[in-house]
Amino acid sequence: MNQLSIFSLLAEAIQIYSWILIIYILMSWVPSVQDSSIGQLFARVCEPFLSPFRRIIPPIGGVIDISPIIAFFVLQLATRGIFYLEYLF
């Protein structure tokens, strides 16, 4: 496997994780779905990534959690970094 395909694989993994994160966030609007086995699986995958952002960024008005927006921004920066490394190599 050459370096180009490793970079592409990493970028694709970040894209898939971004979609999982979107689904998890949408699931939070429906508590019955969030409490399901799939919701718990998504929580185990997403919460370790989201929790550092939630510790740093408090909810606006105590209700609106904007930490996922910052988390997506970080994922996009990681993707751009991967593409930059791909360009260098």
Short mmCIF file of C-alpha atoms in Angstrom, two decimals:
data_model
loop_
_atom_site.label_atom_id
_atom_site.label_comp_id
_atom_site.label_asym_id
_atom_site.label_seq_id
_atom_site.Cartn_x
_atom_site.Cartn_y
_atom_site.Cartn_z
CA MET A 1 0.00 0.00 0.00
CA ASN A 2 1.56 3.30 -1.01
CA GLN A 3 1.42 6.58 0.87
CA LEU A 4 -1.20 8.06 -1.40
CA SER A 5 -3.69 5.35 -0.56
CA ILE A 6 -2.93 5.63 3.19
CA PHE A 7 -3.76 9.35 3.10
CA SER A 8 -6.92 8.66 1.13
CA LEU A 9 -7.92 5.95 3.59
CA LEU A 10 -7.41 8.31 6.55
CA ALA A 11 -9.43 11.07 4.87
CA GLU A 12 -12.23 8.59 4.12
CA ALA A 13 -12.22 7.37 7.73
CA ILE A 14 -12.60 10.95 8.96
CA GLN A 15 -15.47 11.46 6.51
CA ILE A 16 -17.24 8.34 7.78
CA TYR A 17 -16.68 9.41 11.39
CA SER A 18 -18.13 12.84 10.55
CA TRP A 19 -21.32 11.17 9.29
CA ILE A 20 -21.51 9.03 12.43
CA LEU A 21 -21.16 12.20 14.49
CA ILE A 22 -23.96 13.91 12.54
CA ILE A 23 -26.26 10.92 13.07
CA TYR A 24 -25.38 10.84 16.78
CA ILE A 25 -26.18 14.54 17.16
CA LEU A 26 -29.51 14.13 15.36
CA MET A 27 -30.28 11.13 17.57
CA SER A 28 -29.89 13.36 20.63
CA TRP A 29 -33.08 15.16 19.60
CA VAL A 30 -35.07 11.94 20.07
CA PRO A 31 -34.33 10.45 23.51
CA SER A 32 -35.93 7.07 22.73
CA VAL A 33 -33.54 6.57 19.80
CA GLN A 34 -30.57 7.75 21.83
CA ASP A 35 -31.35 5.14 24.52
CA SER A 36 -31.49 2.30 21.97
CA SER A 37 -28.61 -0.11 21.45
CA ILE A 38 -27.54 1.75 18.30
CA GLY A 39 -27.68 5.03 20.19
CA GLN A 40 -25.50 3.59 22.94
CA LEU A 41 -23.02 2.29 20.34
CA PHE A 42 -22.83 5.71 18.70
CA ALA A 43 -22.37 7.29 22.15
CA ARG A 44 -19.39 5.01 22.85
CA VAL A 45 -17.86 6.06 19.53
CA CYS A 46 -18.66 9.79 19.63
CA GLU A 47 -18.53 10.85 23.29
CA PRO A 48 -14.78 10.34 23.75
CA PHE A 49 -14.21 12.79 20.89
CA LEU A 50 -16.90 15.29 21.95
CA SER A 51 -16.22 15.34 25.70
CA PRO A 52 -13.01 17.46 25.57
CA PHE A 53 -14.87 20.07 23.52
CA ARG A 54 -17.79 20.03 25.97
CA ARG A 55 -15.42 20.62 28.89
CA ILE A 56 -13.94 23.67 27.16
CA ILE A 57 -17.07 25.15 25.58
CA PRO A 58 -20.07 25.54 27.90
CA PRO A 59 -23.59 25.35 26.42
CA ILE A 60 -25.04 28.69 25.37
CA GLY A 61 -27.75 29.65 27.82
CA GLY A 62 -27.20 26.30 29.50
CA VAL A 63 -29.12 24.60 26.68
CA ILE A 64 -27.52 24.94 23.23
CA ASP A 65 -24.41 22.80 22.84
CA ILE A 66 -22.13 24.21 20.13
CA SER A 67 -19.23 21.88 20.88
CA PRO A 68 -20.11 19.56 17.94
CA ILE A 69 -19.60 22.51 15.58
CA ILE A 70 -16.08 22.98 16.90
CA ALA A 71 -15.53 19.21 16.72
CA PHE A 72 -16.52 19.24 13.02
CA PHE A 73 -14.15 22.15 12.47
CA VAL A 74 -11.32 20.10 14.00
CA LEU A 75 -12.21 17.11 11.79
CA GLN A 76 -12.13 19.36 8.73
CA LEU A 77 -8.74 20.71 9.77
CA ALA A 78 -7.49 17.14 10.17
CA THR A 79 -8.76 16.29 6.68
CA ARG A 80 -7.03 19.33 5.21
CA GLY A 81 -3.85 18.37 7.04
CA ILE A 82 -4.03 14.90 5.52
CA PHE A 83 -4.49 16.34 2.04
CA TYR A 84 -1.55 18.68 2.65
CA LEU A 85 0.64 15.75 3.70
CA GLU A 86 -0.56 13.86 0.63
CA TYR A 87 0.51 16.81 -1.50
CA LEU A 88 3.96 16.88 0.15
CA PHE A 89 4.55 13.19 -0.47
#
